[in-house]
Every structure is written in structure tokens, then in C-alpha cells.
Coordinates of C-alpha atoms and ligand atoms in Angstrom, one line a residue:
X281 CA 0.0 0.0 0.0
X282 CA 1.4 3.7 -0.9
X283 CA 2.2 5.9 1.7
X284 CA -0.3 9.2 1.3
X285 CA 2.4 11.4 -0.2
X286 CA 3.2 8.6 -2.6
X287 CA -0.7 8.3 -3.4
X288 CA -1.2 12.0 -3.8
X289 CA 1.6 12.1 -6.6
X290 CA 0.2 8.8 -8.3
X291 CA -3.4 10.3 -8.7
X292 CA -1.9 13.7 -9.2
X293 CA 0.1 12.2 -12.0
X294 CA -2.8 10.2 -13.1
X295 CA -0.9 6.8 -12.8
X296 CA -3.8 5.6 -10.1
X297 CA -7.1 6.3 -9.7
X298 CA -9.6 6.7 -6.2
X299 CA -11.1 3.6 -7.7
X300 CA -7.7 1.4 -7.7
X301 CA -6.5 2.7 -4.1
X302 CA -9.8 1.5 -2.8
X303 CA -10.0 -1.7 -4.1
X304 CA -6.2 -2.2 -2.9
X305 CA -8.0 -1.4 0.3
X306 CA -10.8 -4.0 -0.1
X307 CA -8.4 -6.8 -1.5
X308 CA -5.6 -6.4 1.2
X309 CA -8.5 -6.5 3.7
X310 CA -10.3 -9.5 1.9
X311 CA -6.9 -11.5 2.1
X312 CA -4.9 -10.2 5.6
X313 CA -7.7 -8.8 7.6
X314 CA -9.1 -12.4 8.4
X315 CA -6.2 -12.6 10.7
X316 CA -4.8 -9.1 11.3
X317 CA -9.0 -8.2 12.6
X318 CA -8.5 -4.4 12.2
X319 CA -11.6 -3.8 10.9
X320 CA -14.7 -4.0 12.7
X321 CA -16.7 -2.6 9.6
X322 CA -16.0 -2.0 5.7
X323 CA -18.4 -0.9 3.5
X324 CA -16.7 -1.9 -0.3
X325 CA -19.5 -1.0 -2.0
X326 CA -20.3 2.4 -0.2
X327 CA -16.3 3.0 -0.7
X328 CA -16.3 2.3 -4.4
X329 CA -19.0 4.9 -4.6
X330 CA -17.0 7.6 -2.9
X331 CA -13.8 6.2 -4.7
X332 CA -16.1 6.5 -8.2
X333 CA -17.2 11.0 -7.0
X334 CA -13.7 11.5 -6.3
X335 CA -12.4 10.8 -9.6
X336 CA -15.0 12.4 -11.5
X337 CA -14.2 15.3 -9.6
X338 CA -10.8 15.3 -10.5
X339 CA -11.6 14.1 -14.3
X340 CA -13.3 17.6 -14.5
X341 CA -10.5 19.4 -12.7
X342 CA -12.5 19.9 -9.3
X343 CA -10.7 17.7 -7.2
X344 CA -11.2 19.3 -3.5
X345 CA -7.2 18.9 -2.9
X346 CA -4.6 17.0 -3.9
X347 CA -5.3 14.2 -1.5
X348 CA -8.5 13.8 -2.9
X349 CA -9.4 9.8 -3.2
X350 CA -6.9 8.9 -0.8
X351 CA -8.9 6.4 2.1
X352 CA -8.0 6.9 5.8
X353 CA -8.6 4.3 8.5
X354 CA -10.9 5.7 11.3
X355 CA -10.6 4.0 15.2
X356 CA -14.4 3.4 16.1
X357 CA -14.6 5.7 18.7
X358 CA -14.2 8.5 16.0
X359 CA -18.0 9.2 14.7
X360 CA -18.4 9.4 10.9
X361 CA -22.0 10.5 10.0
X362 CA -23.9 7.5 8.4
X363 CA -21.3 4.9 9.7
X364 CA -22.1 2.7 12.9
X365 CA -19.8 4.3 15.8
X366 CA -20.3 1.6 18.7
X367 CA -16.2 2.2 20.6
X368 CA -15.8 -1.0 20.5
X369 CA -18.4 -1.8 23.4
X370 CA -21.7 -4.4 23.4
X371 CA -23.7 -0.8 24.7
X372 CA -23.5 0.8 21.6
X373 CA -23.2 -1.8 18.6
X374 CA -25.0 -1.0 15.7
X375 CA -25.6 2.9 16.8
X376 CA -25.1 4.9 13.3
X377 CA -23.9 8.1 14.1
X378 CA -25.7 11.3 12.1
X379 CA -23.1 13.4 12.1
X380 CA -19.3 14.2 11.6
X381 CA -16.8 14.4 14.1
X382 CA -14.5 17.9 13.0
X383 CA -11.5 15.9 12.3
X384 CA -13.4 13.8 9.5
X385 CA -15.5 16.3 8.4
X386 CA -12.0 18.1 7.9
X387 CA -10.6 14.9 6.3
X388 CA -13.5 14.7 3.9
X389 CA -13.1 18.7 3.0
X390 CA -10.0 17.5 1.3
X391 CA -11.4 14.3 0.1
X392 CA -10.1 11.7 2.1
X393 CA -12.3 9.4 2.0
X394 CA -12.9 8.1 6.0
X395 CA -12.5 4.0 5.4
X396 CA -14.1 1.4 8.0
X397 CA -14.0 1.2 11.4
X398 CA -11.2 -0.1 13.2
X399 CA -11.1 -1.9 16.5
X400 CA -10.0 -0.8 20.1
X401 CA -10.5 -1.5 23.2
X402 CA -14.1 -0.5 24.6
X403 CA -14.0 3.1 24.9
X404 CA -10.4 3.1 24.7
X405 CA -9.7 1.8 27.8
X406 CA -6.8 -0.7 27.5
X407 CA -3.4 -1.3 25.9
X408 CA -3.9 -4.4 24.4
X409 CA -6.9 -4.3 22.4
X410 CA -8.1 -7.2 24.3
X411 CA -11.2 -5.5 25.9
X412 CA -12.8 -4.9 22.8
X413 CA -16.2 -6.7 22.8
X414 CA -16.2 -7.7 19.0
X415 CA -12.7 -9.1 18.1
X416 CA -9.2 -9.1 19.3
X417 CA -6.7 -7.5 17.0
X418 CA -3.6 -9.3 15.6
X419 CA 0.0 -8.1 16.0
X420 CA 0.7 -7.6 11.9
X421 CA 4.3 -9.0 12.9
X422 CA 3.3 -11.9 15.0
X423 CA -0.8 -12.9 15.3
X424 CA 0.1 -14.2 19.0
X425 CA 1.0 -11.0 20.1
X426 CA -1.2 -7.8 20.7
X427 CA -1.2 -5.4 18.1
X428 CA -1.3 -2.6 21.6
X429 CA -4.1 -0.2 22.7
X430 CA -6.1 1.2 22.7
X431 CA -5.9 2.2 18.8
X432 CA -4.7 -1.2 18.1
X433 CA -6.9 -1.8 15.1
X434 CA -5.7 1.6 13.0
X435 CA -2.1 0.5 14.2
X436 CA -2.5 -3.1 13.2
X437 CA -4.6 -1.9 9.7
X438 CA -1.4 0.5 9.4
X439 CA 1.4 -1.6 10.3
X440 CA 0.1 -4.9 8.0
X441 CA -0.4 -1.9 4.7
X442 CA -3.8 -2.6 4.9
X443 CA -4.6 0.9 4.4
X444 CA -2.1 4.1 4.0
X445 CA -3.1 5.8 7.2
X446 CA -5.9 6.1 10.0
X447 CA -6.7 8.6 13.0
X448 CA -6.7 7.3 16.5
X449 CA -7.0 8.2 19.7
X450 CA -4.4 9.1 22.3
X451 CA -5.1 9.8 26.4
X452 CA -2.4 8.0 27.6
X453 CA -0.4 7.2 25.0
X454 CA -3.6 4.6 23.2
X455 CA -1.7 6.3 19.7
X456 CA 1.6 6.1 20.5
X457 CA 2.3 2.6 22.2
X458 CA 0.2 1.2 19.1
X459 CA 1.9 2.5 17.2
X460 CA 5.6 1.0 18.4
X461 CA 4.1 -2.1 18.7
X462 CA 2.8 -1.8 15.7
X463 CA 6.3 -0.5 13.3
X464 CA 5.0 2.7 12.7
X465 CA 4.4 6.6 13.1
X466 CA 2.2 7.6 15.6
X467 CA 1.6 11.2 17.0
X468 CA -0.5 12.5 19.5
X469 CA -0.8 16.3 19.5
X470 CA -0.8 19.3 21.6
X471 CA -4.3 19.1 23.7
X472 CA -6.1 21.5 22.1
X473 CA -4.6 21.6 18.7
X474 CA -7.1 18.7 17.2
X475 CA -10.9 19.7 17.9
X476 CA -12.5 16.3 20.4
X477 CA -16.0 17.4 18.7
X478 CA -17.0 14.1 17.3
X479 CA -15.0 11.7 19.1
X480 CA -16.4 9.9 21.7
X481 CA -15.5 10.9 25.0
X482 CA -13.2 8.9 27.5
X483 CA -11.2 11.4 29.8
X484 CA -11.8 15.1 27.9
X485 CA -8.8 16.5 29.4
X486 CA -6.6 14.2 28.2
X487 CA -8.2 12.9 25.0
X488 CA -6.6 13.7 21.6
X489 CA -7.3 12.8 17.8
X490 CA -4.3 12.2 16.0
X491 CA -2.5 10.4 12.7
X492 CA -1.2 7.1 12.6
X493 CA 1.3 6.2 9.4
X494 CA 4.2 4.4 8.1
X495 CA 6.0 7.9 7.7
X496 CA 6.9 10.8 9.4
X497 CA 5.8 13.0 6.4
X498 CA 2.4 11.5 6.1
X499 CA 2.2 12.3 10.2
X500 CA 2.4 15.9 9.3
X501 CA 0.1 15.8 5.9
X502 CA -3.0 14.4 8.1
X503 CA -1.7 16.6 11.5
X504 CA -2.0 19.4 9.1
X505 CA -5.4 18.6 7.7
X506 CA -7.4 17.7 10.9
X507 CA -6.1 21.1 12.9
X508 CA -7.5 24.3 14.0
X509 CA -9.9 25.6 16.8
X510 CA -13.6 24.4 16.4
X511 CA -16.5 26.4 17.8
X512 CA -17.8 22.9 18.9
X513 CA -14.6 22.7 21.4
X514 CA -14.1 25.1 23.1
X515 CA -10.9 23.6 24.2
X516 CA -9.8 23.6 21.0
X517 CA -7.3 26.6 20.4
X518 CA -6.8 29.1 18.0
X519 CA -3.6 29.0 16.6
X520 CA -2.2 30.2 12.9
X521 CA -2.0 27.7 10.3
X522 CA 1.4 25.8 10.2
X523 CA 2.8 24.2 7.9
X524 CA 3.9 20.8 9.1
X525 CA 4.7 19.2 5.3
X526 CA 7.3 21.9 4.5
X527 CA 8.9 21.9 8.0
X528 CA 8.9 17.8 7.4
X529 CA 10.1 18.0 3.7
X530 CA 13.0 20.6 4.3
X531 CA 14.1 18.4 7.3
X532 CA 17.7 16.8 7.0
X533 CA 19.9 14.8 9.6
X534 CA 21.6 18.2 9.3
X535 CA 19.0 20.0 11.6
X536 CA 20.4 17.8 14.5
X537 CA 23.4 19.6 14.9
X538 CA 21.1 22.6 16.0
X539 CA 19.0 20.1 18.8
X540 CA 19.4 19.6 22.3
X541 CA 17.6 16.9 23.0
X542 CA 17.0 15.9 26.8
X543 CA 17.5 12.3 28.1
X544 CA 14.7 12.4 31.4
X545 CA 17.0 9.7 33.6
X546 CA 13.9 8.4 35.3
X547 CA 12.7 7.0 31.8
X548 CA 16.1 5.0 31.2
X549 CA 16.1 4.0 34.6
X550 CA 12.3 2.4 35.3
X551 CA 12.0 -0.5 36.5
X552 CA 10.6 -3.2 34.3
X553 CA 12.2 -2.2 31.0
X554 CA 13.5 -5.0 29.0
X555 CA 17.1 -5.5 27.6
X556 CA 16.1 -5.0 24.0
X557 CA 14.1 -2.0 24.6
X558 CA 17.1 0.0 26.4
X559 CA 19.4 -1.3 23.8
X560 CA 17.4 0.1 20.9
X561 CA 16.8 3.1 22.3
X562 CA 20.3 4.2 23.5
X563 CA 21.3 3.3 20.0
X564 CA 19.0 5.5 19.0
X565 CA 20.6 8.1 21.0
X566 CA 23.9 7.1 19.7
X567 CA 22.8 7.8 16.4
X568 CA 21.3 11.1 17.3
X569 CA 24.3 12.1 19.0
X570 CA 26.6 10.8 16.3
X571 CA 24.8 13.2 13.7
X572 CA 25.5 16.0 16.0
X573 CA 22.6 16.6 18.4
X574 CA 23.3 17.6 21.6
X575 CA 22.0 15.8 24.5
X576 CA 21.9 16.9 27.5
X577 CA 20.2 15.2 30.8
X578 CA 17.1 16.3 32.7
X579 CA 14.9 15.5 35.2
X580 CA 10.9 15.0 35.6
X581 CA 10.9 14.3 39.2
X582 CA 7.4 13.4 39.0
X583 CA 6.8 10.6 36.9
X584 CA 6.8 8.8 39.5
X585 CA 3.2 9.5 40.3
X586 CA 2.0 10.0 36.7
X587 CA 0.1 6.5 36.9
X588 CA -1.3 6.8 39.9
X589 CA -2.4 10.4 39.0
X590 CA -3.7 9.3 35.4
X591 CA -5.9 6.6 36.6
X592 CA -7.7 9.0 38.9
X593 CA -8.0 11.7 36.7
X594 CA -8.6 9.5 33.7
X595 CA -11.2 6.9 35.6
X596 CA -12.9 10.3 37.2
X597 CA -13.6 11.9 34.0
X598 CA -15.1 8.7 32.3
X599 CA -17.0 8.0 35.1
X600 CA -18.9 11.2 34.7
X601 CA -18.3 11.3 30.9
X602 CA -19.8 7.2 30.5
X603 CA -22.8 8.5 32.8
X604 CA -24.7 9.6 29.5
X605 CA -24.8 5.8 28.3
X606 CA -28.2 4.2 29.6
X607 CA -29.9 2.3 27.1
X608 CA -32.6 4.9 26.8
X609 CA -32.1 7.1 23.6
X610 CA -29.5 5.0 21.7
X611 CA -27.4 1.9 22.4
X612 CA -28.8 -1.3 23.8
X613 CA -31.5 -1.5 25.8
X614 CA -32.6 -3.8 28.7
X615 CA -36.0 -3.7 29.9
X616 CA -36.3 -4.4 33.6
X617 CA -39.6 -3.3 34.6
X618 CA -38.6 0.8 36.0
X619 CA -36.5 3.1 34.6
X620 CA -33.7 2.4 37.1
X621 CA -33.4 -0.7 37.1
X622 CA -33.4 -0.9 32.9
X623 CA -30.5 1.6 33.6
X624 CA -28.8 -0.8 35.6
X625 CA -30.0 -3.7 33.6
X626 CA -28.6 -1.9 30.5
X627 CA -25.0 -0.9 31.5
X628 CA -25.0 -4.3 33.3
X629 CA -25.5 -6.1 30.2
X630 CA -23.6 -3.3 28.3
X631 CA -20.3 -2.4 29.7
X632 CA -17.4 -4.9 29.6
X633 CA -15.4 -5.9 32.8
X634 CA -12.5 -3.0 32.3
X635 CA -14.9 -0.3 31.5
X636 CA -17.1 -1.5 35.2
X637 CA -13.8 -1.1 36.5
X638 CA -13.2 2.2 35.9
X639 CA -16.5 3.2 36.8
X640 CA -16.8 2.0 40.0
X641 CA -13.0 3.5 40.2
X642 CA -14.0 7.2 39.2
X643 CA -17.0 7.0 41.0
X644 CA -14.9 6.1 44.0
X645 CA -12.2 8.8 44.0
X646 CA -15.0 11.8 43.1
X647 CA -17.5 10.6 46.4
X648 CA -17.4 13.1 48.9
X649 CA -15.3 12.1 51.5
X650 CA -12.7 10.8 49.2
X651 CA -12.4 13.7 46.5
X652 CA -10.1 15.8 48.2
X653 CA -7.8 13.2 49.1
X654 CA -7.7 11.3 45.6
X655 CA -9.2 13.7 42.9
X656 CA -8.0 16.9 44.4
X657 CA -4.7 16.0 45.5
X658 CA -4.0 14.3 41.5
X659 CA -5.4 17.6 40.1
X660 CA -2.2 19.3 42.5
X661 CA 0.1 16.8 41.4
X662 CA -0.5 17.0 37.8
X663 CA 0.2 20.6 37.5
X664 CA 3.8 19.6 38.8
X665 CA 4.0 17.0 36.7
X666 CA 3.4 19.5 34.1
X667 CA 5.7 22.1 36.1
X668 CA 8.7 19.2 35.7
X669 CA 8.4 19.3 31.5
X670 CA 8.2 23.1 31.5
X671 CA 11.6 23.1 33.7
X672 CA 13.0 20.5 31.4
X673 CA 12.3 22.7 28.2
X674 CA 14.7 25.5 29.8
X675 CA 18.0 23.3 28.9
X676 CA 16.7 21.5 25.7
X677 CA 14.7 21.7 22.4
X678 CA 13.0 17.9 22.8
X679 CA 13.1 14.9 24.9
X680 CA 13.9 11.3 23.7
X681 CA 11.9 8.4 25.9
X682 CA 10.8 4.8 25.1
X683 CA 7.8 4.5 24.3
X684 CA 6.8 1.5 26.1
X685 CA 8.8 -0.8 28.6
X686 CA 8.5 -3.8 26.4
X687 CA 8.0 -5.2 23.0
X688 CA 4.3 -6.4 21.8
X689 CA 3.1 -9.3 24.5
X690 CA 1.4 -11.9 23.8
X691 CA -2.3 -12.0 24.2
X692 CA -3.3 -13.2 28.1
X693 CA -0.1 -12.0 29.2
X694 CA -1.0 -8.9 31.0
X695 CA -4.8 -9.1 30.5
X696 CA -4.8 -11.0 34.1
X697 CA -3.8 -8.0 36.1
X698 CA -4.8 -5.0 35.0
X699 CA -2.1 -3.4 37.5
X700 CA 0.7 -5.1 35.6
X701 CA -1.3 -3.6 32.5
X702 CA -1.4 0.1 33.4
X703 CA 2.3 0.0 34.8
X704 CA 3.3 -0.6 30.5
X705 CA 1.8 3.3 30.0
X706 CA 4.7 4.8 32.4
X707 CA 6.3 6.4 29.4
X708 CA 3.1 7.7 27.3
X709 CA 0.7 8.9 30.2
X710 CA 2.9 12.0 32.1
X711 CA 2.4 13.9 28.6
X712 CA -1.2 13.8 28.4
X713 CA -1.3 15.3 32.1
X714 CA 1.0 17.7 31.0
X715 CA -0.9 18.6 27.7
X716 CA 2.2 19.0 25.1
X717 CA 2.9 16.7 22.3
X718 CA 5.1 13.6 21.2
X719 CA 5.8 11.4 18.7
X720 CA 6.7 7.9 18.3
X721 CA 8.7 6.6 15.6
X722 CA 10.3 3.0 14.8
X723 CA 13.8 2.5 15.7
X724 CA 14.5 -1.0 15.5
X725 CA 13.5 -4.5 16.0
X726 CA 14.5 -5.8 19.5
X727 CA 17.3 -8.0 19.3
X728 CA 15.7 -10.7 21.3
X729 CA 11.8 -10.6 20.0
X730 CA 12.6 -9.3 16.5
X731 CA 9.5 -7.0 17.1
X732 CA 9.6 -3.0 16.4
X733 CA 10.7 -0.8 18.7
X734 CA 10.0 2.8 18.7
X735 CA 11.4 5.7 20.0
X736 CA 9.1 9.2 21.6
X737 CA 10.6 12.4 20.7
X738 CA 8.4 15.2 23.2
X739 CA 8.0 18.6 22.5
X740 CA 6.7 21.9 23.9
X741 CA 3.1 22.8 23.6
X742 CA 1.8 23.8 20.1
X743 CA 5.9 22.9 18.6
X744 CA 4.6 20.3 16.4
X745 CA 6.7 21.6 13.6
X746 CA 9.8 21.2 15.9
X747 CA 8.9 17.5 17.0
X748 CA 8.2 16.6 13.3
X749 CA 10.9 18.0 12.2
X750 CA 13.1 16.5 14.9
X751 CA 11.5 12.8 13.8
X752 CA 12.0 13.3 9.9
X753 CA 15.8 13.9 10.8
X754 CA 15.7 10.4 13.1
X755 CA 14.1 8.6 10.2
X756 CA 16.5 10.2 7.2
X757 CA 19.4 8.6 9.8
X758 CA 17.8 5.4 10.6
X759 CA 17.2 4.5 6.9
X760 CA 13.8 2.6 5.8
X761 CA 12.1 0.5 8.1
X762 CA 10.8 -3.0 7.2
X763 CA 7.0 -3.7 6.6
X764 CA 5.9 -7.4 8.4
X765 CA 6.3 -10.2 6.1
X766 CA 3.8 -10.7 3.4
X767 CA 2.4 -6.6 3.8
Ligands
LIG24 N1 -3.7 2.5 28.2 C1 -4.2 3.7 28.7 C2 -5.6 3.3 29.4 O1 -5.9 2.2 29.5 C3 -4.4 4.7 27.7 C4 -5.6 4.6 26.9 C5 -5.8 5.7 25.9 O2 -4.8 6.5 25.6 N2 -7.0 5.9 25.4 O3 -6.2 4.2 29.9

């Protein structure tokens, strides 16, 4: 499958049509996707009709940019008006959504064409995929292993070239550690800078839309078209239209010798990282360092309390946010005699076990008697955490993390302890507290697993241009990276 720079050219050039990519789309699905399981839905003949508008559009010169035709993946939990939007969960299968979420009414302003729905786990809570209530997603490099969460199926459809791109989700790190697991680009942006209007809330503090891809450059070509403050977010913020492609396309392994790039010791020092992640990553560094970058060490003190302070924040939010599900207007319904108890009966039937679990968690930590020593007190702390990235910014440009402690597991392997299973999001979660904006990007395959391994480059608030930028250089250094066998 082409990357969407490589696609643009083709059907700029004429040497594809909207017609071809698509059925690419439907045929690698038809053979790969009966193990891979990305998809939860795929309408071909829906697709071959947009596929059909787009190039008669461009036929008579009116195509609505040169990306026009070009299908993009879309995680379930991102609504698309006229497709079913059901995050993955029992409550809300088969509820069609009647309107666009901003980011793919922006995607479809430029003709992208929003493709399927891709798994996740149930209202992107997880890291594995595994609490999705439909499927569970493959590993493209290994079916045995997860393919990561919770945008596991728009990694897993990226990674196997199933399709060129998708959007996920990220709010703590559900885009990013996918996306390592997975072999490819993955980018969560500044909060704010992608409108959440449309996108199904889980924690909407935390909660970002961003672009998952095989490369850097198409990172900044779908960052670039989903942007820009909504007036159905008001978190979203204004901001003056950058150009991310150009700062991506003039990159070179050049610009390092202009970076200081911070090492945080307490992510090359946490406990439970394996041998082959700390081995890629400091030859990462090595590589970095060798092309003239500058690194220098910091410190984020308090990392240390990130998960704890995530899964309050994070289980609060949903709690209050997953209230709105009932059974009543939309979603599945169980009768049980009175209102209340068909509420009960309804989420009962409705929620899976992880998504009960945070529930009862954020329900916990916001009861009086308890809020000011849980919710409060992780509302204090998470302004130092995001005090501790601020402080680190004064001595360098970026930071370079892991991006998870471990390669892919395989399934069942944390799924038994879910404590073991929020532990893996040490690296990804202190960001989304903190609100700035990071990258993952392949480095290499572990030595011992042969699985990808990426590297997080973390920037400033709203210096997306920098972090691109900054990744574009690591991949011009590291050289191509392999697709899984048979992709
Ligand atoms: N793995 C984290 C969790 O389970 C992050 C999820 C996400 O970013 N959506 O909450």
C-alpha cells in the first residue's frame, strides 16, 4: 500500500485512480484482515462509490485537494456520519452516528475518504486491544502478540499496509504505544490543537485525535489537515495555520546539529524495561548524538506519580463522561420493569469488565469524603508534573523516551492484572497530564523478539513543527524500516 504522499503524486500524476487505491484497500483486507482483525466494519460498495465522486471530480479538474481519493482508516470511537460508531463496546453496537466528528468532516473537505471502522479497546480503555467486545486485533508482525491499545486496530490496519493511514486516539499514550508495537508513526498532538468534537469521550482532558502512518511525512500531511480551533470545542485553540509538510520536507539529519535533545533519567532508569528496549533506544541516541545533536540530561521528578495520577484523573472523568450511556435514547437497551433498574440492567449487560472497572473507580475517588484526598490532590500533582516538563524545556529543544517498557506481549499476558497492565503506560501517560505533544517513531527490531521498537521524541506545547521535524531527521538517519512479512 502507498504511503499518502506517494498516493497524492500517483493520482496527481494520473498513474492511479480513487477507484484502484480502494479496491487495494478491499483486497488487502479481503486476504490479511481475516487474521490481522482491524476492521470491525468495511463498506466496499459504499467505498467504491465515494472512490467512483472522487475521480469524476478530479476528471473535470475539481478535485477538492490533492489528496482527494486517498482512504484513511478511522478508530471506532471517531464518529463518521452515516457509519455505525459503537467504541468497540456491546452498549453501543449497531448505533449509526448522524453526524461528523471535525476531524473527519475536515478529512472529507480535502477528500479523504474516511474508510471502516477499526477496532479498540471498549472506549479506549486498555493497551492491548483485548477488551474490545467484538474481536481481538492481531500483531501484523506476530498474530500471537497484541497489536497494543487502545488504537490497536488503525495500528494493526497501518502496520500490515492494509490501508495508508488512519486517526486514532491518544489519552495515555492509546496512539503512541500502538503504534511501536505496531512499526509505525504515531503522533499525539498538543491538547487543544485537534478539535475532540465528534470523538467519543473517555477522559476530555486528556483525549486527543491524532495520525497514525508508516511515515513521518504523512504524520504531518493528516496533522496538518485535521487542525484548527472548532467552535464545537471550546478547548480547541486558536492557533495560525502551520505548515507541518514543508517543515517535514525541508528536514535533514543536518538539523540535528542545532538540537538539544533531553534524556529524562527516570525513563532510562524504570524498572521493568527490557534489555532490547534500552538497547534500541540508546542506540538510537547514539545515532542522534553521532549526527551532531546535543544531549543533554534532565529531570521530571514526578513521573513517578503519573500512573497513579492518570488513573484517577482519567477513571474520574469517564465516570462522569460514561454516565450519558443508559440504554434509553441510543445503544442497547434492557428492559427491567422501571427506569432504574433498565439503567442498571442496560450498563450491566452493556459495559465490559474493564470499562465497570473504571467506573466503579471514578466514581470512587469523586464521592465526597474521598475527593479531596484522591481527585484533588491528582489535580495538584498533575500541574507539577506539568511544572517538571516546563523546567526540562529551559536546557533542551525535545526529549527522547521509550515508548513503552516492552515489545508487543502476547495475548493473556497482562490481561490478568490489569495493575501489571497500566504499569506498561509509564512512558506515554505524564504527557497527556501535562498537555504537550510527542511522537513515536520505529527504531529498530528488538534483538531478542525481532518485534519493532520505537522511539518518543516530546516537544513543547503547540511545537509540532519542531517534533516533526526533529522525527523526519531520526528517520533520514535510521534508513527505511521494514513492513511485516507478506504486507
Ligand atoms: N492505556 C491507557 C488506558 O488504558 C491509555 C488509553 C488511551 O490513551 N486511550 O487508559
Amino acid at each position: 500500500m502507498m504511503t499518502i504522499a506517494r498516493a497524492a503524486a500517483a493520482l496527481n500524476n494520473k498513474t492511479i485512480t480513487s477507484a484502484e487505491l480502494i479496491e487495494q484497500v478491499i483486497t488487502n483486507v479481503a486476504a490479511r484482515d481475516g487474521v490481522v482483525k482491524a476492521f470491525l466494519k468495511l463498506d466496499a460498495e459504499k467505498l467504491r462509490k465515494l472512490a467512483s465522486e472522487s475521480d469524476a471530480r478530479r476528471a473535470a479538474g475539481n478535485a477538492l485537494s490533492e489528496y482527494d481519493g486517498i482512504p484513511i482508516g478511522i478508530k471506532d470511537c471517531i464518529v463518521t456520519e452515516g457509519e455505525t460508531c459503537a467504541c468497540a463496546s456491546k452498549l453501543l453496537e449497531n448505533v449509526v452516528s448522524p453526524y461528523d466528528s471535525t476531524a473527519v468532516a475536515k478529512l472529507k473537505s480535502l477528500g479523504f475518504i474516511p474508510t471502516g471502522r477499526l477496532n479498540m479497546d471498549e472506549f479506549a480503555m486498555g493497551s492491548s486491544c483485548e477488551n474490545s467486545a467484538f474481536q481481538k486485533t492481531s500483531n501484523p508482525w506476530d498474530a500471537d502478540r497484541v497489536p497494543g491499545g487502545s488504537s490497536g486496530g488503525s495500528a494493526a490496519a497501518v502496520g500490515a499496509r492494509l490501508v495508508p493511514a488512519a486517526l486514532g486516539s491518544d489519552t495515555g499514550g492509546s496512539i503512541r504505544q500502538p503504534a511501536s508495537f505496531c512499526g509505525i508513526v504515531g503522533l499525539k498532538p498538543t491538547y487543544g490543537r485537534v478539535s475532540r468534537y465528534g470523538l467519543v469521550a473517555f477522559a476530555s482532558s486528556l483525549d486527543q485525535i491524532g495520525p497514525m502512518t508508516t511515515t513521518v511525512e504523512d504524520a504531518a500531511i493528516l496533522l496538518e489537515a485535521i487542525t484548527g480551533a472548532d467552535p464545537h470545542d471550546s478547548t480547541s485553540l486558536p492557533a495560525a495555520k502551520e505548515n507541518f509538510v514543508d517543515a517535514v520536507r525541508n528536514a535533514s539529519a543536518e538539523d540535528f546539529k542545532t538540537l538539544k535533545i533531553g534524556l529524562p533519567e527516570e525513563y532510562f532508569n524504570a524498572e521493568g524495561m527490557s534489555c532490547e528496549v534500552k538497547k534500541a533506544v540508546e542506540a538510537a541516541v547514539e545515532s542522534i548524538k553521532a549526527a551532531g545533536a546535543e544531549i543533554v540530561p534532565v529531570k521530571l521528578p514526578h513521573t513517578k506519580y503519573a500512573v497513579a495520577v492518570y488513573y484517577i484523573i482519567a477513571t474520574a472523568e469517564a465516570s462522569a463522561n460514561l454516565a450519558r450511556f443508559d440504554g434509553i435514547r441510543y445503544g442497547a437497551r434492557q428492559e427491567a420493569g422501571d427506569l432504574i433498574s433498565s439503567y442498571f440492567a442496560s450498563r450491566g449487560a452493556g459495559f465490559g469488565e474493564e470499562v465497570k472497572r473504571r467506573i466503579l473507580l471514578g466514581t470512587y475517588v469523586l464521592s465526597s469524603g474521598y475527593y479531596d484526598a484522591y481527585y484533588l490532590r491528582a489535580q495538584k500533582v498533575r500541574t507539577l508534573i506539568r511544572r517538571d516538563f516546563e523546567e526540562a524545556f529551559k536546557s533542551c529543544d525535545l526529549l527522547l523516551t521509550p515508548v513503552a517498557p516492552n515489545v508487543a506481549f502476547k495475548f493473556g499476558e497482562k490481561s490478568a492484572n490489569p495493575l501489571e497492565m497500566y504499569l506498561s503506560d509509564i512512558f506515554t501517560i505524564a504527557l497527556n497530564l501535562a498537555g504537550n505533544c510527542g511522537i513515536s517513531v520505529p527504531a529498530a527490531l528488538g534483538s531478542d523478539s525481532n518485534m519493532p521498537i520505537g522511539i518518543q521524541f516530546i516537544a513543547p506545547a503547540m511545537a509540532e513543527a519542531k517534533l516533526l521535524q526533529a522525527a523526519r531527521a531520526f528517520e533520514l538517519i535510521r534508513g527505511d524500516f521494514p513492513a511485516p512479512e507478506n504486507c
